[in-house]
Short mmCIF file of C-alpha atoms in Angstrom, two decimals:
data_model
loop_
_atom_site.label_atom_id
_atom_site.label_comp_id
_atom_site.label_asym_id
_atom_site.label_seq_id
_atom_site.Cartn_x
_atom_site.Cartn_y
_atom_site.Cartn_z
CA MET A 1 -32.99 -13.22 -0.75
CA ARG A 2 -35.47 -13.09 -3.29
CA TRP A 3 -35.07 -14.23 -7.29
CA PHE A 4 -36.48 -13.31 -10.22
CA LYS A 5 -37.59 -15.93 -12.87
CA SER A 6 -38.27 -15.09 -16.56
CA SER A 7 -41.51 -14.36 -17.01
CA GLU A 8 -44.02 -11.51 -19.05
CA ARG A 9 -44.36 -9.31 -15.21
CA GLY A 10 -40.40 -10.46 -13.39
CA GLU A 11 -42.51 -11.51 -10.66
CA PRO A 12 -40.03 -12.80 -7.55
CA CYS A 13 -39.98 -16.14 -7.48
CA PRO A 14 -38.46 -18.16 -5.31
CA GLY A 15 -35.31 -19.31 -5.43
CA PRO A 16 -34.24 -23.02 -6.00
CA ASP A 17 -32.23 -24.73 -3.61
CA PRO A 18 -29.10 -24.33 -3.56
CA HIS A 19 -28.08 -27.52 -1.90
CA ARG A 20 -30.32 -30.54 -3.76
CA ARG A 21 -28.07 -32.92 -6.07
CA GLY A 22 -27.36 -36.37 -7.74
CA ARG A 23 -30.55 -37.83 -8.70
CA ARG A 24 -34.46 -37.93 -8.39
CA PRO A 25 -35.07 -41.12 -5.77
CA PRO A 26 -36.57 -44.08 -7.53
CA SER A 27 -39.94 -44.25 -8.37
CA PRO A 28 -41.94 -47.22 -9.41
CA LEU A 29 -42.82 -46.03 -13.16
CA ARG A 30 -38.98 -46.01 -13.69
CA ALA A 31 -38.31 -49.09 -13.08
CA GLY A 32 -37.46 -50.76 -16.57
CA PRO A 33 -34.87 -52.90 -18.20
CA ARG A 34 -31.32 -52.65 -18.15
CA GLY A 35 -30.18 -52.34 -21.41
CA PRO A 36 -26.08 -52.06 -22.56
CA ALA A 37 -23.06 -51.50 -19.63
CA GLY A 38 -25.49 -51.76 -17.48
CA THR A 39 -27.12 -48.49 -18.47
CA MET A 40 -31.07 -47.88 -18.14
CA ALA A 41 -32.93 -48.76 -20.99
CA ALA A 42 -35.47 -45.59 -22.24
CA ALA A 43 -38.43 -46.33 -21.49
CA ALA A 44 -42.50 -45.16 -23.52
CA ALA A 45 -43.49 -41.34 -23.15
CA VAL A 46 -46.27 -41.33 -22.18
CA VAL A 47 -48.67 -38.38 -22.30
CA GLU A 48 -52.07 -37.65 -21.40
CA TYR A 49 -53.97 -35.16 -24.32
CA LYS A 50 -55.23 -32.21 -22.57
CA GLY A 51 -57.08 -30.84 -26.50
CA TRP A 52 -56.64 -27.39 -27.85
CA LYS A 53 -57.86 -24.14 -25.10
CA GLU A 54 -58.67 -20.94 -26.96
CA GLY A 55 -59.77 -17.77 -25.84
CA TYR A 56 -57.68 -17.60 -22.79
CA ARG A 57 -55.02 -14.18 -22.07
CA CYS A 58 -51.55 -14.14 -23.96
CA GLY A 59 -48.72 -12.01 -22.11
CA TYR A 60 -47.59 -10.26 -25.17
CA CYS A 61 -50.09 -8.62 -26.79
CA GLY A 62 -52.16 -7.72 -24.11
CA SER A 63 -55.20 -10.00 -25.40
CA GLU A 64 -57.61 -10.96 -23.09
CA ARG A 65 -59.09 -14.21 -24.87
CA GLY A 66 -56.53 -14.68 -28.33
CA LYS A 67 -54.69 -17.37 -27.34
CA VAL A 68 -55.25 -20.75 -28.77
CA SER A 69 -53.12 -23.54 -27.52
CA ALA A 70 -52.72 -27.35 -27.09
CA GLY A 71 -51.12 -29.11 -25.08
CA MET A 72 -50.31 -32.83 -22.94
CA TRP A 73 -49.35 -34.09 -19.24
CA ALA A 74 -45.98 -35.58 -20.39
CA HIS A 75 -45.56 -37.97 -16.69
CA SER A 76 -42.34 -39.07 -18.81
CA MET A 77 -41.08 -39.08 -21.67
CA THR A 78 -37.58 -39.46 -23.99
CA VAL A 79 -34.98 -37.25 -24.69
CA GLN A 80 -35.90 -38.13 -28.60
CA ASP A 81 -39.60 -37.94 -28.07
CA TYR A 82 -38.45 -34.26 -27.03
CA GLN A 83 -36.57 -33.22 -29.44
CA ASP A 84 -38.53 -34.94 -32.46
CA LEU A 85 -41.94 -32.63 -30.21
CA ILE A 86 -39.01 -29.22 -30.75
CA ASP A 87 -38.62 -30.06 -34.29
CA ARG A 88 -42.55 -29.60 -34.78
CA GLY A 89 -42.96 -27.01 -32.91
CA TRP A 90 -43.85 -28.04 -28.79
CA ARG A 91 -42.64 -26.42 -26.07
CA ARG A 92 -42.44 -27.42 -22.05
CA SER A 93 -42.96 -25.69 -18.98
CA GLY A 94 -42.05 -28.52 -15.79
CA LYS A 95 -44.00 -31.45 -17.30
CA TYR A 96 -46.17 -29.92 -19.47
CA VAL A 97 -46.08 -29.55 -23.22
CA TYR A 98 -47.79 -27.88 -25.00
CA LYS A 99 -47.94 -26.08 -28.86
CA PRO A 100 -49.31 -22.82 -30.50
CA ILE A 101 -52.58 -23.00 -32.81
CA MET A 102 -50.15 -21.29 -35.08
CA ASN A 103 -52.50 -19.75 -37.57
CA GLN A 104 -55.14 -18.63 -34.94
CA THR A 105 -53.34 -17.60 -31.91
CA CYS A 106 -52.81 -13.83 -31.70
CA CYS A 107 -49.11 -14.20 -31.45
CA PRO A 108 -47.97 -16.66 -33.09
CA GLN A 109 -44.46 -18.30 -31.99
CA TYR A 110 -42.12 -20.17 -33.82
CA THR A 111 -39.36 -22.00 -33.10
CA ILE A 112 -35.30 -20.48 -32.93
CA ARG A 113 -32.23 -22.44 -32.94
CA CYS A 114 -29.10 -20.92 -32.93
CA GLN A 115 -26.75 -22.37 -35.56
CA ALA A 116 -24.14 -22.62 -32.33
CA LEU A 117 -20.70 -24.61 -34.18
CA HIS A 118 -21.03 -21.17 -36.25
CA PHE A 119 -22.28 -18.63 -33.97
CA GLN A 120 -20.26 -15.04 -33.33
CA THR A 121 -20.28 -12.86 -31.28
CA SER A 122 -22.26 -9.83 -31.63
CA LYS A 123 -21.44 -5.85 -30.12
CA SER A 124 -23.69 -5.40 -27.69
CA HIS A 125 -22.88 -9.90 -26.52
CA LYS A 126 -18.47 -8.12 -26.28
CA LYS A 127 -20.25 -5.84 -23.99
CA VAL A 128 -21.84 -7.85 -21.71
CA LEU A 129 -19.04 -10.62 -21.58
CA LYS A 130 -16.06 -7.78 -21.01
CA LYS A 131 -18.64 -6.33 -18.09
CA MET A 132 -18.22 -9.54 -16.73
CA LEU A 133 -14.18 -10.36 -17.03
CA LYS A 134 -13.96 -6.32 -15.98
CA PHE A 135 -15.99 -7.54 -12.58
CA ILE A 136 -14.63 -10.36 -11.66
CA SER A 137 -11.06 -9.58 -12.04
CA LYS A 138 -10.59 -5.92 -10.51
CA GLY A 139 -14.74 -5.54 -9.20
CA ASP A 140 -15.85 -3.01 -11.43
CA VAL A 141 -19.45 -2.76 -11.26
CA SER A 142 -21.54 -0.64 -13.82
CA LYS A 143 -25.04 0.26 -12.21
CA VAL A 144 -25.73 2.40 -15.37
CA VAL A 145 -27.33 0.49 -18.44
CA SER A 146 -26.01 2.28 -22.20
CA GLU A 147 -28.85 2.83 -24.57
CA GLU A 148 -27.53 -0.40 -26.22
CA GLU A 149 -27.55 -3.06 -23.16
CA PRO A 150 -31.26 -2.41 -21.64
CA MET A 151 -31.97 -4.62 -19.46
CA ASP A 152 -32.92 -8.05 -19.33
CA SER A 153 -36.16 -7.91 -20.74
CA HIS A 154 -38.81 -10.50 -18.18
CA ILE A 155 -40.40 -12.69 -20.48
CA GLU A 156 -41.95 -16.17 -20.92
CA ASP A 157 -43.03 -18.64 -23.29
CA VAL A 158 -45.33 -19.85 -20.69
CA VAL A 159 -47.16 -17.23 -18.21
CA SER A 160 -48.49 -20.73 -15.19
CA CYS A 161 -52.25 -19.20 -15.58
CA ASP A 162 -52.50 -19.26 -19.47
CA PHE A 163 -52.84 -22.93 -18.80
CA ALA A 164 -55.84 -24.70 -17.47
CA TYR A 165 -54.47 -27.90 -17.08
CA LYS A 166 -50.88 -27.61 -16.00
CA SER A 167 -51.72 -29.09 -12.34
CA GLU A 168 -50.49 -32.52 -11.23
CA SER A 169 -51.97 -34.98 -12.55
CA HIS A 170 -54.69 -36.96 -10.86
CA VAL A 171 -53.17 -40.57 -13.08
CA SER A 172 -52.62 -43.03 -10.58
CA GLN A 173 -49.35 -44.69 -10.55
CA SER A 174 -51.27 -48.16 -11.38
CA GLU A 175 -53.07 -46.99 -14.20
CA LEU A 176 -49.43 -46.11 -16.19
CA THR A 177 -48.25 -49.13 -14.95
CA PRO A 178 -48.32 -51.70 -18.14
CA LEU A 179 -49.26 -55.64 -17.77
CA SER A 180 -47.70 -58.48 -18.62
CA GLU A 181 -45.79 -59.42 -21.06
CA ASP A 182 -48.27 -61.75 -22.19
CA HIS A 183 -51.32 -60.64 -21.72
CA ALA A 184 -50.15 -57.90 -24.79
CA GLU A 185 -49.30 -60.93 -26.63
CA ARG A 186 -52.77 -61.73 -26.05
CA VAL A 187 -53.94 -58.23 -27.48
CA GLU A 188 -52.41 -58.10 -30.01
CA ASN A 189 -53.18 -61.57 -31.04
CA GLU A 190 -57.20 -59.98 -31.09
CA ASP A 191 -55.90 -57.26 -33.33
CA LYS A 192 -54.71 -59.87 -35.99
CA ASP A 193 -57.69 -62.12 -35.84
CA THR A 194 -59.63 -59.67 -36.61
CA GLY A 195 -58.28 -59.03 -39.97
CA GLU A 196 -56.95 -54.77 -38.70
CA THR A 197 -53.68 -53.70 -39.08
CA LYS A 198 -50.97 -56.03 -37.50
CA GLU A 199 -49.72 -54.09 -35.18
CA GLU A 200 -46.78 -55.40 -32.69
CA VAL A 201 -47.50 -54.48 -29.24
CA ASN A 202 -44.73 -55.50 -26.54
CA GLN A 203 -45.32 -54.80 -23.03
CA GLN A 204 -43.72 -51.27 -21.54
CA THR A 205 -42.19 -50.52 -17.85
CA VAL A 206 -42.74 -45.99 -17.84
CA GLU A 207 -40.65 -44.49 -16.60
CA SER A 208 -41.45 -41.19 -14.88
CA GLY A 209 -40.12 -38.32 -14.21
CA SER A 210 -38.44 -26.26 -15.37
CA LEU A 211 -39.30 -20.76 -19.16
CA GLN A 212 -37.05 -19.77 -20.60
CA ILE A 213 -33.96 -17.50 -21.01
CA CYS A 214 -34.13 -14.46 -20.33
CA ALA A 215 -31.84 -12.03 -22.15
CA ASP A 216 -31.00 -8.94 -24.24
CA ARG A 217 -32.07 -7.49 -26.56
CA ASP A 218 -29.82 -5.21 -28.72
CA THR A 219 -31.40 -1.86 -29.27
CA PRO A 220 -30.32 1.08 -31.32
CA VAL A 221 -28.32 4.64 -29.51
CA SER A 222 -31.03 7.42 -30.51
CA GLY A 223 -27.80 9.53 -30.24
CA GLU A 224 -25.94 7.59 -33.07
CA PRO A 225 -25.88 9.19 -37.24
CA SER A 226 -28.43 6.79 -39.57
CA HIS A 227 -25.47 5.37 -41.82
CA SER A 228 -27.49 6.97 -44.54
CA ALA A 229 -26.90 10.31 -43.69
CA LYS A 230 -24.10 12.03 -46.25
CA THR A 231 -21.80 13.42 -44.35
CA VAL A 232 -20.39 17.01 -45.95
CA HIS A 233 -17.00 17.43 -44.43
CA ALA A 234 -16.09 21.80 -45.46
CA PRO A 235 -12.56 22.75 -47.21
CA PRO A 236 -9.77 23.67 -45.09
CA LYS A 237 -9.16 27.34 -44.17
CA PRO A 238 -5.69 28.97 -45.23
CA GLY A 239 -3.37 28.37 -42.44
CA LYS A 240 -5.28 26.08 -40.73
CA GLY A 241 -5.08 22.64 -43.42
CA ALA A 242 -3.15 19.69 -42.12
CA ASP A 243 1.04 20.02 -42.27
CA LEU A 244 1.93 17.92 -45.58
CA SER A 245 5.99 17.51 -44.73
CA LYS A 246 4.67 15.68 -41.04
CA PRO A 247 3.52 12.22 -41.68
CA PRO A 248 -0.24 11.45 -40.85
CA CYS A 249 -1.81 10.94 -37.83
CA ARG A 250 -2.23 7.45 -37.00
CA LYS A 251 -5.08 6.20 -33.93
CA ALA A 252 -2.97 5.34 -30.22
CA LYS A 253 -5.10 1.34 -31.02
CA ASP A 254 -2.54 0.92 -34.71
CA ILE A 255 -0.24 1.78 -32.28
CA ARG A 256 -0.66 -0.54 -30.02
CA LYS A 257 -1.18 -3.32 -32.45
CA GLU A 258 1.78 -2.75 -34.77
CA ARG A 259 4.05 -2.91 -31.65
CA LYS A 260 2.40 -6.45 -29.46
CA LEU A 261 2.69 -7.70 -34.11
CA GLN A 262 6.05 -6.89 -33.41
CA LYS A 263 6.94 -7.83 -30.26
CA LEU A 264 5.24 -11.16 -30.89
CA LEU A 265 7.51 -11.63 -34.35
CA GLN A 266 11.05 -11.35 -32.01
CA ASN A 267 9.86 -13.96 -29.38
CA GLN A 268 8.60 -16.28 -32.33
CA MET A 269 12.46 -15.89 -34.19
CA ARG A 270 13.80 -16.44 -31.32
CA THR A 271 12.29 -19.44 -30.73
CA LEU A 272 14.20 -20.58 -33.58
CA GLU A 273 17.74 -20.83 -31.95
CA GLY A 274 20.95 -20.39 -34.45
CA SER A 275 19.40 -21.14 -37.26
CA GLN A 276 19.67 -17.93 -39.83
CA LEU A 277 15.31 -16.82 -40.71
CA GLN A 278 15.72 -15.62 -44.68
CA ALA A 279 13.17 -11.67 -45.82
CA GLY A 280 10.90 -14.58 -47.23
CA ASP A 281 10.01 -16.38 -43.20
CA GLN A 282 9.72 -12.10 -41.59
CA VAL A 283 7.21 -12.11 -43.81
CA CYS A 284 5.41 -15.57 -43.68
CA LEU A 285 5.71 -15.16 -39.40
CA LEU A 286 4.41 -11.31 -39.50
CA GLU A 287 1.54 -11.96 -42.11
CA ASN A 288 0.34 -15.11 -39.52
CA SER A 289 1.00 -13.24 -37.01
CA LYS A 290 -1.64 -10.50 -38.24
CA SER A 291 -3.97 -12.91 -39.43
CA LYS A 292 -4.09 -14.42 -36.15
CA ALA A 293 -4.63 -11.06 -34.29
CA ASN A 294 -7.30 -10.03 -36.81
CA GLN A 295 -9.35 -12.71 -36.35
CA PRO A 296 -13.30 -11.21 -33.56
CA LYS A 297 -12.58 -13.87 -30.43
CA THR A 298 -14.47 -16.06 -29.65
CA ILE A 299 -17.24 -16.87 -26.79
CA GLU A 300 -14.84 -19.07 -25.96
CA ASP A 301 -12.49 -16.25 -25.91
CA PHE A 302 -13.58 -14.32 -23.33
CA ILE A 303 -15.17 -17.22 -20.82
CA PHE A 304 -11.95 -19.07 -20.40
CA ASP A 305 -9.92 -15.63 -20.58
CA ALA A 306 -7.65 -16.21 -18.01
CA LEU A 307 -7.60 -14.80 -14.54
CA PRO A 308 -4.86 -12.80 -12.98
CA ASP A 309 -4.33 -13.94 -9.40
CA ASP A 310 -5.23 -11.24 -7.37
CA ALA A 311 -8.53 -11.33 -9.29
CA ARG A 312 -11.05 -9.16 -6.62
CA HIS A 313 -13.95 -12.11 -7.27
CA LYS A 314 -14.51 -16.17 -8.08
CA LEU A 315 -17.37 -17.45 -10.32
CA GLU A 316 -17.95 -21.11 -11.15
CA PHE A 317 -19.92 -23.12 -12.08
CA THR A 318 -21.72 -26.66 -11.46
CA ARG A 319 -24.27 -28.32 -12.76
CA PHE A 320 -26.27 -32.12 -11.76
CA LEU A 321 -29.65 -33.59 -13.24
CA CYS A 322 -32.75 -32.04 -12.11
CA ASP A 323 -36.26 -33.79 -11.70
CA SER A 324 -38.80 -32.83 -15.48
CA PRO A 325 -40.40 -35.83 -16.82
CA LEU A 326 -37.75 -36.07 -18.98
CA GLU A 327 -35.79 -39.08 -18.87
CA ALA A 328 -32.05 -39.76 -18.58
CA GLU A 329 -30.27 -41.43 -20.28
CA ASN A 330 -26.57 -42.17 -21.75
CA ALA A 331 -25.21 -43.11 -24.98
CA PRO A 332 -21.63 -44.65 -26.41
CA ASN A 333 -21.26 -41.83 -28.62
CA GLY A 334 -22.86 -38.80 -26.26
CA PRO A 335 -21.64 -36.12 -24.10
CA GLU A 336 -19.83 -37.82 -20.84
CA CYS A 337 -23.11 -35.62 -18.06
CA GLY A 338 -25.23 -38.10 -20.68
CA TYR A 339 -29.08 -36.62 -22.03
CA GLY A 340 -31.88 -35.33 -19.77
CA SER A 341 -32.69 -32.21 -17.57
CA PHE A 342 -29.53 -30.08 -16.33
CA HIS A 343 -29.29 -26.93 -12.99
CA GLN A 344 -26.27 -25.34 -14.30
CA GLN A 345 -25.38 -23.19 -11.19
CA TYR A 346 -23.62 -19.82 -11.64
CA TRP A 347 -21.46 -19.23 -7.58
CA LEU A 348 -20.44 -15.58 -7.26
CA ASP A 349 -17.46 -15.89 -4.00
CA GLY A 350 -19.05 -19.36 -3.10
CA LYS A 351 -23.43 -17.18 -2.61
CA ILE A 352 -25.14 -18.39 -6.58
CA ILE A 353 -26.39 -16.39 -7.87
CA ALA A 354 -28.39 -17.48 -10.38
CA VAL A 355 -29.25 -21.10 -12.13
CA GLY A 356 -29.77 -22.03 -15.46
CA VAL A 357 -32.58 -25.06 -16.47
CA ILE A 358 -31.38 -26.47 -19.29
CA ASP A 359 -32.58 -29.66 -21.48
CA ILE A 360 -29.31 -31.27 -23.65
CA LEU A 361 -30.94 -34.02 -26.45
CA PRO A 362 -29.99 -35.84 -29.64
CA TYR A 363 -29.37 -32.05 -31.73
CA CYS A 364 -29.15 -30.00 -29.28
CA VAL A 365 -29.22 -28.18 -25.76
CA SER A 366 -32.75 -26.32 -25.49
CA SER A 367 -32.96 -23.60 -23.14
CA VAL A 368 -35.45 -24.07 -20.12
CA TYR A 369 -35.38 -20.91 -18.36
CA LEU A 370 -33.55 -19.14 -15.25
CA TYR A 371 -33.74 -17.71 -12.16
CA TYR A 372 -31.36 -15.37 -10.98
CA ASP A 373 -30.70 -12.89 -7.35
CA PRO A 374 -31.91 -9.09 -8.75
CA ASP A 375 -28.89 -8.00 -6.95
CA TYR A 376 -26.41 -8.81 -9.60
CA SER A 377 -28.79 -7.63 -12.60
CA PHE A 378 -25.95 -5.51 -13.16
CA LEU A 379 -24.05 -8.51 -15.14
CA SER A 380 -26.93 -8.63 -17.73
CA LEU A 381 -27.26 -12.27 -16.54
CA GLY A 382 -29.92 -13.17 -18.49
CA VAL A 383 -27.96 -12.53 -21.58
CA TYR A 384 -24.36 -14.05 -19.75
CA SER A 385 -26.14 -17.26 -19.35
CA ALA A 386 -27.38 -17.49 -23.12
CA LEU A 387 -23.57 -17.19 -24.23
CA ARG A 388 -22.34 -19.76 -22.18
CA GLU A 389 -25.22 -22.42 -22.70
CA ILE A 390 -23.90 -21.95 -26.29
CA ALA A 391 -20.08 -22.50 -25.86
CA PHE A 392 -21.03 -25.27 -23.29
CA THR A 393 -23.15 -27.08 -26.90
CA ARG A 394 -19.73 -25.85 -29.13
CA GLN A 395 -18.12 -28.68 -26.02
CA LEU A 396 -20.96 -30.96 -26.01
CA HIS A 397 -20.63 -31.45 -29.76
CA GLU A 398 -16.95 -32.69 -29.02
CA LYS A 399 -17.92 -35.27 -27.95
CA ALA A 400 -21.23 -35.97 -29.09
CA PRO A 401 -21.88 -34.98 -33.26
CA ASP A 402 -24.70 -34.68 -33.49
CA LEU A 403 -25.31 -32.35 -31.17
CA CYS A 404 -24.98 -28.51 -33.00
CA PHE A 405 -27.89 -26.95 -32.16
CA TYR A 406 -28.74 -24.14 -29.09
CA TYR A 407 -32.49 -23.88 -29.01
CA MET A 408 -34.05 -20.07 -27.13
CA GLY A 409 -37.68 -21.71 -27.48
CA PHE A 410 -40.25 -19.61 -29.33
CA TYR A 411 -39.03 -15.89 -31.79
CA ILE A 412 -42.52 -14.20 -31.02
CA HIS A 413 -41.61 -10.86 -33.75
CA SER A 414 -45.34 -9.69 -33.14
CA CYS A 415 -44.16 -8.82 -30.03
CA PRO A 416 -41.16 -6.03 -29.90
CA LYS A 417 -38.99 -7.48 -26.68
CA MET A 418 -38.91 -11.06 -27.77
CA ARG A 419 -37.78 -9.71 -31.39
CA TYR A 420 -33.90 -9.97 -29.02
CA LYS A 421 -34.06 -13.72 -29.10
CA GLY A 422 -33.01 -12.87 -33.70
CA GLN A 423 -29.44 -11.71 -32.28
CA TYR A 424 -28.46 -14.21 -32.13
CA ARG A 425 -26.80 -15.02 -34.80
CA PRO A 426 -25.98 -17.48 -37.24
CA SER A 427 -30.45 -18.57 -36.65
CA ASP A 428 -33.69 -20.79 -37.64
CA LEU A 429 -36.99 -20.01 -37.75
CA LEU A 430 -39.44 -23.55 -38.24
CA CYS A 431 -42.29 -22.97 -40.84
CA PRO A 432 -45.33 -23.75 -39.17
CA GLU A 433 -47.26 -25.97 -41.54
CA THR A 434 -43.99 -28.92 -43.53
CA TYR A 435 -41.64 -28.61 -40.53
CA VAL A 436 -38.70 -27.35 -42.25
CA TRP A 437 -35.35 -25.38 -41.04
CA THR A 438 -35.71 -21.74 -42.82
CA PRO A 439 -32.43 -18.74 -42.13
CA ILE A 440 -34.16 -16.38 -40.16
CA GLU A 441 -32.71 -13.89 -42.92
CA GLN A 442 -35.10 -14.85 -45.72
CA CYS A 443 -38.17 -15.22 -42.76
CA LEU A 444 -37.52 -11.46 -40.80
CA PRO A 445 -39.18 -9.65 -44.84
CA LEU A 446 -42.24 -12.62 -45.06
CA LEU A 447 -43.20 -12.01 -40.88
CA GLU A 448 -43.72 -7.36 -41.70
CA HIS A 449 -46.08 -8.46 -43.78
CA SER A 450 -47.64 -10.61 -41.70
CA LYS A 451 -47.67 -12.03 -37.97
CA TYR A 452 -48.66 -16.13 -39.53
CA CYS A 453 -46.10 -17.07 -42.61
CA ARG A 454 -45.28 -20.49 -43.35
CA PHE A 455 -42.24 -20.61 -44.63
CA ASN A 456 -41.36 -23.59 -46.48
CA GLN A 457 -42.01 -20.72 -50.08
CA ASP A 458 -42.20 -24.88 -52.01
CA VAL A 459 -46.29 -24.57 -52.47
CA LYS A 460 -45.90 -28.10 -53.12
CA ALA A 461 -43.92 -28.68 -49.63
CA VAL A 462 -46.02 -31.09 -47.48
CA ASP A 463 -45.50 -31.90 -43.23
CA GLU A 464 -43.96 -35.20 -44.08
CA GLY A 465 -44.54 -36.55 -40.41
CA ARG A 466 -47.45 -35.66 -41.05
CA ILE A 467 -50.32 -38.27 -39.55
CA LYS A 468 -51.37 -41.43 -42.00
CA GLU A 469 -52.37 -44.12 -39.81
CA LEU A 470 -54.19 -43.92 -36.90
CA GLY A 471 -54.67 -47.12 -36.20
CA ARG A 472 -51.11 -47.49 -35.72
CA VAL A 473 -51.30 -44.36 -32.53
CA ARG A 474 -49.81 -46.57 -29.59
CA VAL A 475 -52.58 -46.54 -26.41
CA LEU A 476 -52.30 -47.04 -22.62
CA HIS A 477 -55.53 -48.11 -21.66
CA LYS A 478 -56.37 -50.54 -18.45
CA ARG A 479 -52.58 -50.24 -17.89
CA THR A 480 -52.16 -52.38 -21.71
CA VAL A 481 -50.01 -50.57 -24.03
CA MET A 482 -52.57 -51.55 -27.58
CA PRO A 483 -52.21 -50.30 -30.75
CA TYR A 484 -55.71 -46.95 -31.21
CA SER A 485 -56.98 -49.71 -33.95
CA VAL A 486 -58.16 -52.42 -30.61
CA TYR A 487 -58.24 -49.75 -28.03
CA LYS A 488 -61.35 -48.28 -30.46
CA LYS A 489 -63.40 -51.83 -30.68
CA ARG A 490 -63.25 -52.24 -26.54
CA ARG A 491 -63.65 -48.75 -25.85
CA LYS A 492 -67.42 -47.45 -24.86
CA GLY A 493 -69.24 -45.10 -24.68
CA PRO A 494 -69.36 -41.72 -27.01
CA SER A 495 -66.06 -42.04 -30.03
CA ASP A 496 -63.19 -39.64 -29.37
CA GLU A 497 -61.53 -40.52 -32.19
CA ALA A 498 -61.20 -36.67 -33.11
CA SER A 499 -59.35 -35.65 -29.99
CA VAL A 500 -56.75 -38.83 -31.05
CA GLN A 501 -56.95 -37.45 -34.58
CA GLN A 502 -56.49 -34.27 -33.18
CA TYR A 503 -53.66 -35.03 -30.86
CA ALA A 504 -51.69 -37.36 -33.84
CA SER A 505 -52.23 -34.39 -36.54
CA LEU A 506 -49.51 -32.28 -34.22
CA VAL A 507 -46.51 -34.49 -33.24
CA GLY A 508 -47.19 -36.40 -36.58
CA GLN A 509 -46.85 -40.00 -37.03
CA THR A 510 -43.11 -40.90 -35.40
CA CYS A 511 -43.87 -39.92 -31.52
CA SER A 512 -47.89 -41.36 -32.19
CA GLU A 513 -46.31 -44.71 -32.42
CA ARG A 514 -43.71 -44.06 -29.98
CA MET A 515 -45.79 -42.60 -27.30
CA LEU A 516 -47.81 -44.06 -25.70
CA LEU A 517 -51.26 -42.15 -25.09
CA PHE A 518 -52.51 -42.06 -21.71
CA ARG A 519 -56.62 -43.41 -21.95
CA SER A 520 -59.26 -43.76 -18.68
#
């Protein structure tokens, strides 16, 4: 079988192993202290900062030397750390975590999130959902793609050849394992004795541990008249006009709706056995029926719609933990499946046709990528999987109230084929300077004038999470956890303060104090 991964050129990729199940095998880096109720306590993230990479090929505009980004290799990472990183414009590809340098790269990539709880399906989204229902229930196959529903755009945020640092890190596991707590206490005392900023140094056991969903972009129909065009109606000729003695013509659709409402009213009246309904009660029932019938259908109405007993096909879904730098975590007020990285498998009549990879984080479901069988591309699996993941986000919200957003990766306005993500409304874009969320409707006019924009219109606003104390950055050096203020004194050779300053400014003060920056 040939599988497609969402990518710039739509290269065929080997499909994931559908028989892979369960958790990852034990690793010496994952052994850690036990938390409440026997759950594994979250260990500190361990990252290697790789610095900036400038002047390499952009897969969006084709520029040979226009792309600029910073990156780091994540040996392990907590879900909270990754949540905070993507809220500062970072994104992962496997274990490589990268951040576009927005004011320098040729195609600025803005983090986009959909407000899943308020999501409303568009006309094109409903067409995809109806097409899937029709295929499953009746077996109808329509491989002719209309102009309103283009085929999936094979796009990815990261092209494999773009990064020189995406290969596996060569740091040994022993170097990533901190020494005993007594040794860490001596480091803390060393910092205290020299008068440096007091920093609590605790021994942390390290855990160790793929780009994004392809989706259809709504496009206008070329033959459809413009709404701004005026329509001129010619007066009817004598003898050819409407017959005023007859009732006006009605659409068959309106007649069916009225019959449905009348039938619903009759059923409700039968349930009230032996009671006499007043005229007002009948009107009330009719109004309630109308309001319910007139409400737009939700994603759940389409996805969980009951299928006929003689349905031609059977579509099933399974979900499993998958390998990633994110450590699986469980919390009392979190989703039942826990937090971490998961494979969502789509099975049609016992055959796997697509696999979506998602990260379930404290405040969102983040779409990573989708593999699918190109033989079923007529089902618009990119759009369908995205809509199912939005519905899944809403489902998780019932158990985890803080989890209410669906992250779709990057929105790239300068690349027309990447604008389709803006069709999932309501959605927000992340300001690249202050890292606050702004409704996309306010951002689009700015992006029409400049491909790089500061969305926060408050000129006095600054990045609240910016680095304030470089000495508090946590470092893992020679298996010892220490603040940068101590490491700086111990280090031999040329200073690396500029590199550490760059890393800390990109990840922010909070993450720099939680994650461990590996230094050899």
